[in-house]
PDB file of C-alpha atoms in Angstrom:
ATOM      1  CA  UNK A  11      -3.307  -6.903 -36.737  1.00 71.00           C
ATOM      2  CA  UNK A  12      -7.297  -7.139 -35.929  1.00 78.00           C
ATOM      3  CA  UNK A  13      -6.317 -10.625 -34.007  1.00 81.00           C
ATOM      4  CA  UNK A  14      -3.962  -9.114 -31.998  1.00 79.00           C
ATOM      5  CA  UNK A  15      -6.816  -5.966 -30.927  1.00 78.00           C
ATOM      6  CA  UNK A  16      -9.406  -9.324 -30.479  1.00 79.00           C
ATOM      7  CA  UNK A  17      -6.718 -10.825 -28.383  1.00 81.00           C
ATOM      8  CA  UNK A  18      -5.475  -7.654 -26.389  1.00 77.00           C
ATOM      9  CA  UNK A  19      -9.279  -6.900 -25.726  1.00 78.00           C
ATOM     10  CA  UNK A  20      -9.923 -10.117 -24.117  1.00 80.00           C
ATOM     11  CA  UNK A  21      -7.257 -10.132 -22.300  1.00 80.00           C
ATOM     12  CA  UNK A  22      -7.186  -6.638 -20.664  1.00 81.00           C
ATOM     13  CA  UNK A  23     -10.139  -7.596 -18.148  1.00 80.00           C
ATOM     14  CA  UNK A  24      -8.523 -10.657 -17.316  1.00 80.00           C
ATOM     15  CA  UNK A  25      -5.715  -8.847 -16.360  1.00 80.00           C
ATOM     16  CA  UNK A  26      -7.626  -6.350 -14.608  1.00 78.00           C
ATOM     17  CA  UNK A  27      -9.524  -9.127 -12.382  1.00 76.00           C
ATOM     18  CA  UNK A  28      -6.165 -10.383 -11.470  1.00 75.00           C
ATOM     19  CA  UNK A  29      -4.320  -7.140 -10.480  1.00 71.00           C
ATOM     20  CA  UNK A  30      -7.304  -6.827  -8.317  1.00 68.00           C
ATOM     21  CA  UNK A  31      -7.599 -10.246  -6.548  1.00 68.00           C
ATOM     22  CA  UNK A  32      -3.711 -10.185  -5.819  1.00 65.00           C
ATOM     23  CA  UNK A  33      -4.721  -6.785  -4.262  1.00 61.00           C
ATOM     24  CA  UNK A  34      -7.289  -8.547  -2.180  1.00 61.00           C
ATOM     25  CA  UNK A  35      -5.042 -11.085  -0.981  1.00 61.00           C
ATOM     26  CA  UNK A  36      -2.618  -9.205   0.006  1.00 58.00           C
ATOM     27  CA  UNK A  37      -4.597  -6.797   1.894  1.00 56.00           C
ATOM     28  CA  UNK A  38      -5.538  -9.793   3.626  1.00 57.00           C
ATOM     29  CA  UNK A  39      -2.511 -11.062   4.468  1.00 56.00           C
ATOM     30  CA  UNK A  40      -1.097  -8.259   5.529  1.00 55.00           C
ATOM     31  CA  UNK A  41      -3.664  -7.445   8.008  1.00 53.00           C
ATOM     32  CA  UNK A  42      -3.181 -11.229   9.147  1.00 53.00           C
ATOM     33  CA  UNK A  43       0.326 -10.182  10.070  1.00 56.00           C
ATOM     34  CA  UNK A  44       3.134  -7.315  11.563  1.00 61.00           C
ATOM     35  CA  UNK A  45       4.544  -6.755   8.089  1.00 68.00           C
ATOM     36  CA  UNK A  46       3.219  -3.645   6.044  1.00 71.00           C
ATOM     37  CA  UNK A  47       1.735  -4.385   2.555  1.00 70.00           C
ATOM     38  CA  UNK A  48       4.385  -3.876  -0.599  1.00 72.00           C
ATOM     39  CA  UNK A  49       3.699  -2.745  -4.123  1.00 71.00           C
ATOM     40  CA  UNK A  50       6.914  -2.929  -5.698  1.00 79.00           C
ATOM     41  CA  UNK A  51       9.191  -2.192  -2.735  1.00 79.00           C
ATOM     42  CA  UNK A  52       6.602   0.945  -2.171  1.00 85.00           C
ATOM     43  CA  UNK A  53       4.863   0.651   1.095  1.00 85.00           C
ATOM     44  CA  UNK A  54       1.937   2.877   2.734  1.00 84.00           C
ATOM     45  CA  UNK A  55       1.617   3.010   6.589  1.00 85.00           C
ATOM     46  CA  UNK A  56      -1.405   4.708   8.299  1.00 83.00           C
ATOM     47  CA  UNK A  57       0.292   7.478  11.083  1.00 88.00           C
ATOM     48  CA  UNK A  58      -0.983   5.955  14.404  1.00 86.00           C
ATOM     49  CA  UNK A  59       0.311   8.858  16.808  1.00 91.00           C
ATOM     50  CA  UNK A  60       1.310  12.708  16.296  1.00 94.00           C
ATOM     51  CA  UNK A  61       4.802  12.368  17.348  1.00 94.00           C
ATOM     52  CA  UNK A  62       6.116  13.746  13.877  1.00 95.00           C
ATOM     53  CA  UNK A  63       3.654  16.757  14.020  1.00 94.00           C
ATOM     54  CA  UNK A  64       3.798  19.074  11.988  1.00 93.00           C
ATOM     55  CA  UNK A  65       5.054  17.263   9.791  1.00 94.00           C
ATOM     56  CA  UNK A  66       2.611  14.752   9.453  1.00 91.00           C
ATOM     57  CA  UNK A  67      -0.249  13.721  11.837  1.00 91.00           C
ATOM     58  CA  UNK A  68      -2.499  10.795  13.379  1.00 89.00           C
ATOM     59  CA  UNK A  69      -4.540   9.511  10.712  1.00 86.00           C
ATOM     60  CA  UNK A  70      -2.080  10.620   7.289  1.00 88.00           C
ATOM     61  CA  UNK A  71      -1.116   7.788   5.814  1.00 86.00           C
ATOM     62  CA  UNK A  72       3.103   7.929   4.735  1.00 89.00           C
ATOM     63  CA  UNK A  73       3.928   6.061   1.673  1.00 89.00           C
ATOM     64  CA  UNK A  74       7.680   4.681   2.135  1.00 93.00           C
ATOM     65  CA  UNK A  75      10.113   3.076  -0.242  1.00 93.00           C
ATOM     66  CA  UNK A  76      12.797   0.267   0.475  1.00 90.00           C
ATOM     67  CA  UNK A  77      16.252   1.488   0.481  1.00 89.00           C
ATOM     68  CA  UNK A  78      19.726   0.353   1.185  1.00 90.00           C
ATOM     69  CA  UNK A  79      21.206   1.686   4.279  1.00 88.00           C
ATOM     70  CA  UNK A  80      23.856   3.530   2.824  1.00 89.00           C
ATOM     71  CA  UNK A  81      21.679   5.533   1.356  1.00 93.00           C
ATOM     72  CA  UNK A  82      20.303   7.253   4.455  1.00 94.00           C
ATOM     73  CA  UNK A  83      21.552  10.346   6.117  1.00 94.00           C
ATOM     74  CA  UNK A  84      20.994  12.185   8.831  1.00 95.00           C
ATOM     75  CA  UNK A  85      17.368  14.206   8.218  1.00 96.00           C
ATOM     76  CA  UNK A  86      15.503  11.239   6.503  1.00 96.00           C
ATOM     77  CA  UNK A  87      12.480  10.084   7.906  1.00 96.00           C
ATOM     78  CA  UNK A  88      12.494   5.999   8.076  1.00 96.00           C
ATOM     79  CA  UNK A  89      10.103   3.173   9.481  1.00 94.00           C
ATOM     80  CA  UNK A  90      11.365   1.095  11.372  1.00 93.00           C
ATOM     81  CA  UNK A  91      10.935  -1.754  13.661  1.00 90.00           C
ATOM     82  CA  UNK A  92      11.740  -1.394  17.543  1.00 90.00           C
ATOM     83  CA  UNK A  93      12.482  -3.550  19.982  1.00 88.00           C
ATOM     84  CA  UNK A  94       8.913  -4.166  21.096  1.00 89.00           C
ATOM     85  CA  UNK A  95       8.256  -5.028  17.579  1.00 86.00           C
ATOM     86  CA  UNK A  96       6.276  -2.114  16.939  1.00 88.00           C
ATOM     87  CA  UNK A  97       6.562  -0.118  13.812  1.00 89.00           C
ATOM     88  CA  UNK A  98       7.932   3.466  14.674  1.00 93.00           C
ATOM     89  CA  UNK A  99       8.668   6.313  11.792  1.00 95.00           C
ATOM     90  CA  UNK A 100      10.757   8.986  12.981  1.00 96.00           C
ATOM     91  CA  UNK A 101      13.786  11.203  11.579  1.00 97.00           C
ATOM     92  CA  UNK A 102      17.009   9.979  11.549  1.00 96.00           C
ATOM     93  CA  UNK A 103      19.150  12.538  13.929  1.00 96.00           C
ATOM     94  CA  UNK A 104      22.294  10.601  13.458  1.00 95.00           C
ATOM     95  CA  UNK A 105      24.628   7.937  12.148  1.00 94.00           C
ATOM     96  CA  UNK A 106      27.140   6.408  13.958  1.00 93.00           C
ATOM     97  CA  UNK A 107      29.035   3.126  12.138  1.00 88.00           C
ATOM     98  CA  UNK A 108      30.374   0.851  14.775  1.00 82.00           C
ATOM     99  CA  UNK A 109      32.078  -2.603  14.432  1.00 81.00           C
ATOM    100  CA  UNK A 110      31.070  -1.840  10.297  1.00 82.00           C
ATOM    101  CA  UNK A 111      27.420  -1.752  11.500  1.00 88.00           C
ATOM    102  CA  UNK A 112      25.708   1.526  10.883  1.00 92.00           C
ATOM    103  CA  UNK A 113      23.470   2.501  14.281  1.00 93.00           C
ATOM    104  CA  UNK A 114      20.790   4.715  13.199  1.00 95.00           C
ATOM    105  CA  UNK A 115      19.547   7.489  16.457  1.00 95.00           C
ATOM    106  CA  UNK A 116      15.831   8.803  15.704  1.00 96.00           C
ATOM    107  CA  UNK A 117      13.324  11.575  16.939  1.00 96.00           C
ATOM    108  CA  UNK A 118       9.815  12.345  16.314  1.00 96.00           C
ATOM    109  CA  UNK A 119       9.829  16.048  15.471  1.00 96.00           C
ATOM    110  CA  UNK A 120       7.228  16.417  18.358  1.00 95.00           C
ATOM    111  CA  UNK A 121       9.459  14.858  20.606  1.00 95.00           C
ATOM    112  CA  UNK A 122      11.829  16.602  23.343  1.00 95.00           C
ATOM    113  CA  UNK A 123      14.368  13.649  23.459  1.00 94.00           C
ATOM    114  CA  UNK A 124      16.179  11.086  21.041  1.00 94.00           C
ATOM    115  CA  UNK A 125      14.468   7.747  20.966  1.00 94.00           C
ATOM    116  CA  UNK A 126      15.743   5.428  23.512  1.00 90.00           C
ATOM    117  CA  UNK A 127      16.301   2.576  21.295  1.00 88.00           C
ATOM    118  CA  UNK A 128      18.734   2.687  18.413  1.00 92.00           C
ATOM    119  CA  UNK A 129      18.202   1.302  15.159  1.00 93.00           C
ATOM    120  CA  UNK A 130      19.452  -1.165  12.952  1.00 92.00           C
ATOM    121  CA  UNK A 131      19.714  -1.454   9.389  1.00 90.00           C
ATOM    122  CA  UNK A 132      17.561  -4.854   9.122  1.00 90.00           C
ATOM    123  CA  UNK A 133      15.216  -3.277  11.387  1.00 92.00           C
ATOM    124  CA  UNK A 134      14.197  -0.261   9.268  1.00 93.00           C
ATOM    125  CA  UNK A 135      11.226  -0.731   6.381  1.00 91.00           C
ATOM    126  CA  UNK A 136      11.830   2.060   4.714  1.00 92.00           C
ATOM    127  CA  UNK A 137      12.225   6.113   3.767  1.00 95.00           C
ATOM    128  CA  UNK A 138       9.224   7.943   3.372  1.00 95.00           C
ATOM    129  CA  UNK A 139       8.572   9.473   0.099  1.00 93.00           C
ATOM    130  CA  UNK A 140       5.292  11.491   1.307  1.00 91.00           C
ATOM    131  CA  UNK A 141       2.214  11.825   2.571  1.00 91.00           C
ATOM    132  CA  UNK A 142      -1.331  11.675   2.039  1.00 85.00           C
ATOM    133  CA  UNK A 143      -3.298  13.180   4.653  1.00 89.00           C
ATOM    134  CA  UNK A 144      -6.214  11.729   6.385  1.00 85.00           C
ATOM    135  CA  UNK A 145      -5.817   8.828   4.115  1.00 76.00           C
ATOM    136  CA  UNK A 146      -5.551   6.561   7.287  1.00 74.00           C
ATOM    137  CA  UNK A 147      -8.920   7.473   8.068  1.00 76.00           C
ATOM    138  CA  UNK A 148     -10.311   5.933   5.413  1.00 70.00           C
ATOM    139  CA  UNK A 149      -7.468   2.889   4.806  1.00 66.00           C
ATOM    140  CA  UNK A 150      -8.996   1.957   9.085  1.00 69.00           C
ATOM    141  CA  UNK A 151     -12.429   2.034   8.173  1.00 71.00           C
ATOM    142  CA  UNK A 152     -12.545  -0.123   4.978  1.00 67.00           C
ATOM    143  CA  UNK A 153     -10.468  -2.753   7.494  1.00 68.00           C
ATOM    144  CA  UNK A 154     -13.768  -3.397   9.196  1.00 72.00           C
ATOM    145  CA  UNK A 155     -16.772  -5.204   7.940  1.00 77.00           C
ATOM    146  CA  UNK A 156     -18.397  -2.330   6.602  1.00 78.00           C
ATOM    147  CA  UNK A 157     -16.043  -1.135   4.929  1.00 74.00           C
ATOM    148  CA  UNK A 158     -14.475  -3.824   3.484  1.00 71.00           C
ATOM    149  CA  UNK A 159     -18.100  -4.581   2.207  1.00 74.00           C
ATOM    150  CA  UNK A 160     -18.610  -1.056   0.838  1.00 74.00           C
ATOM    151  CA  UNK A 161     -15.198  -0.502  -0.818  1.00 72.00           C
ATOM    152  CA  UNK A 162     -13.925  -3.955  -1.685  1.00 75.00           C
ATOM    153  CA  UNK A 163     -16.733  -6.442  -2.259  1.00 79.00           C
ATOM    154  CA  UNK A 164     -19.599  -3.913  -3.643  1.00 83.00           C
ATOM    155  CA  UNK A 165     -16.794  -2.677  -6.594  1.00 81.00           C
ATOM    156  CA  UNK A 166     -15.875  -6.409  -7.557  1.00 82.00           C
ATOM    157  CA  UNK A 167     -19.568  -7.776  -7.627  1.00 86.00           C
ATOM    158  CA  UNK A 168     -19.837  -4.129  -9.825  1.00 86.00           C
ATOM    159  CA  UNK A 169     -17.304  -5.202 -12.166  1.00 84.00           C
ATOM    160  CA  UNK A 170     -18.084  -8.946 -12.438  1.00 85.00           C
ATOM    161  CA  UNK A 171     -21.324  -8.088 -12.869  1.00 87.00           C
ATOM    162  CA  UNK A 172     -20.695  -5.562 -15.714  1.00 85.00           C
ATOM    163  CA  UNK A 173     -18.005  -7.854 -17.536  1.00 83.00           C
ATOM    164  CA  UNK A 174     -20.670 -10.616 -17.930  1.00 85.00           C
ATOM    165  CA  UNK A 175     -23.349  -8.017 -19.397  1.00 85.00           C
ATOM    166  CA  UNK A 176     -21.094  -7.083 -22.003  1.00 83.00           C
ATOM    167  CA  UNK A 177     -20.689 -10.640 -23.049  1.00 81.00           C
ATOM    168  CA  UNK A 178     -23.806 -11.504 -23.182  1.00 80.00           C
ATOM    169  CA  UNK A 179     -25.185  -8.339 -24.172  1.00 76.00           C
ATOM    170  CA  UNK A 180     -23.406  -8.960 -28.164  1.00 69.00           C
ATOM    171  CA  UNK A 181     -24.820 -12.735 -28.221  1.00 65.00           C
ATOM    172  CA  UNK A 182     -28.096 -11.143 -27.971  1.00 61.00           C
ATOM    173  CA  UNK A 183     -27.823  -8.777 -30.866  1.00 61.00           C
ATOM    174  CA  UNK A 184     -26.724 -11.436 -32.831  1.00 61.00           C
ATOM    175  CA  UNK A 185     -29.543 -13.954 -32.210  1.00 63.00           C
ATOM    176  CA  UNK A 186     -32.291 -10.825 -32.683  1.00 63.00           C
ATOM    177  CA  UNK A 187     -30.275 -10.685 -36.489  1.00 61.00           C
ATOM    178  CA  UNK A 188     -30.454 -14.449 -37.511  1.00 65.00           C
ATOM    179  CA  UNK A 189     -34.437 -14.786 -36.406  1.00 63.00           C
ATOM    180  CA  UNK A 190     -35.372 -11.959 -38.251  1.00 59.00           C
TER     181      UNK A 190
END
């Protein structure tokens, strides 16, 4: 039983370090590219515009969730992709299944008219769950140098450098007990 504590000690800031270099990299790739990052099929997306004022705003970021088509109805709010290739969340005002292809008609709450283009099912992302807001704020400025300094590379130096005290700090307590 005391092996398996020595072992699981070890091994949780291992597993730590990794869960937070596979959050690096993705962060990385994802700003390399158009697709949002995923945790699990969970996805956040920073609000660029206020067309879904009130009900959220510029700057809130939404946190969305894959799901299957068929599970949408009319009053969910979905991302999706448009045919610019821009990513657009807006509420779903209708569903209308043609040719046994479901055509999805959206509206930002703070808009007067339905959006022009009409969605997809391999278009959209996801639903959103909720929303944090402001949170975009913060999720555009650590994108930057700065802030990818301050908030990513400042808390792993932190942590590396803290991880290698502790190992080192025990081998000097034991050398202090064998000289004297």
């Amino acid at each position: 039983m005391e092996q398996v504590v020595k072992i699981v000690k070890k091994a949780i800031p291992i597993v730590i370090f990794l869960l937070i270099m596979m959050i690096i990299v993705s962060i990385f790739i994802s700003l390399n590219s158009n697709k949002p990052l995923s945790f699990f099929g969970y996805k956040p997306l920073t609000v660029l515009s206020n067309s879904m004022a009130p009900t959220f705003e510029a700057g809130d970021v939404i946190i969305t969730r894959e799901m299957d088509a068929d599970d949408l109805k009319e009053g969910d709010i979905i991302s999706y992709y448009n045919q610019e290739n821009n990513l657009i969340t807006h509420r779903i005002t209708s569903i209308v299944g043609e040719d046994g292809v479901k055509h999805f008609y959206t509206q930002g709450d703070n808009n007067n008219t339905v959006d022009e283009d009409v969605t997809t099912a391999n278009e959209i992302v996801g639903k959103e769950l909720f929303h944090i807001p402001n949170l975009g704020f913060l999720s555009q400025y650590t994108k930057g140098p700065m802030g990818f300094l301050l908030f990513i590379i400042v808390p792993l130096t932190g942590y590396v450098c803290l991880t290698v005290y502790e190992r080192i700090k025990p081998k000097k307590k034991e050398e202090e007990f064998t000289k004297s």
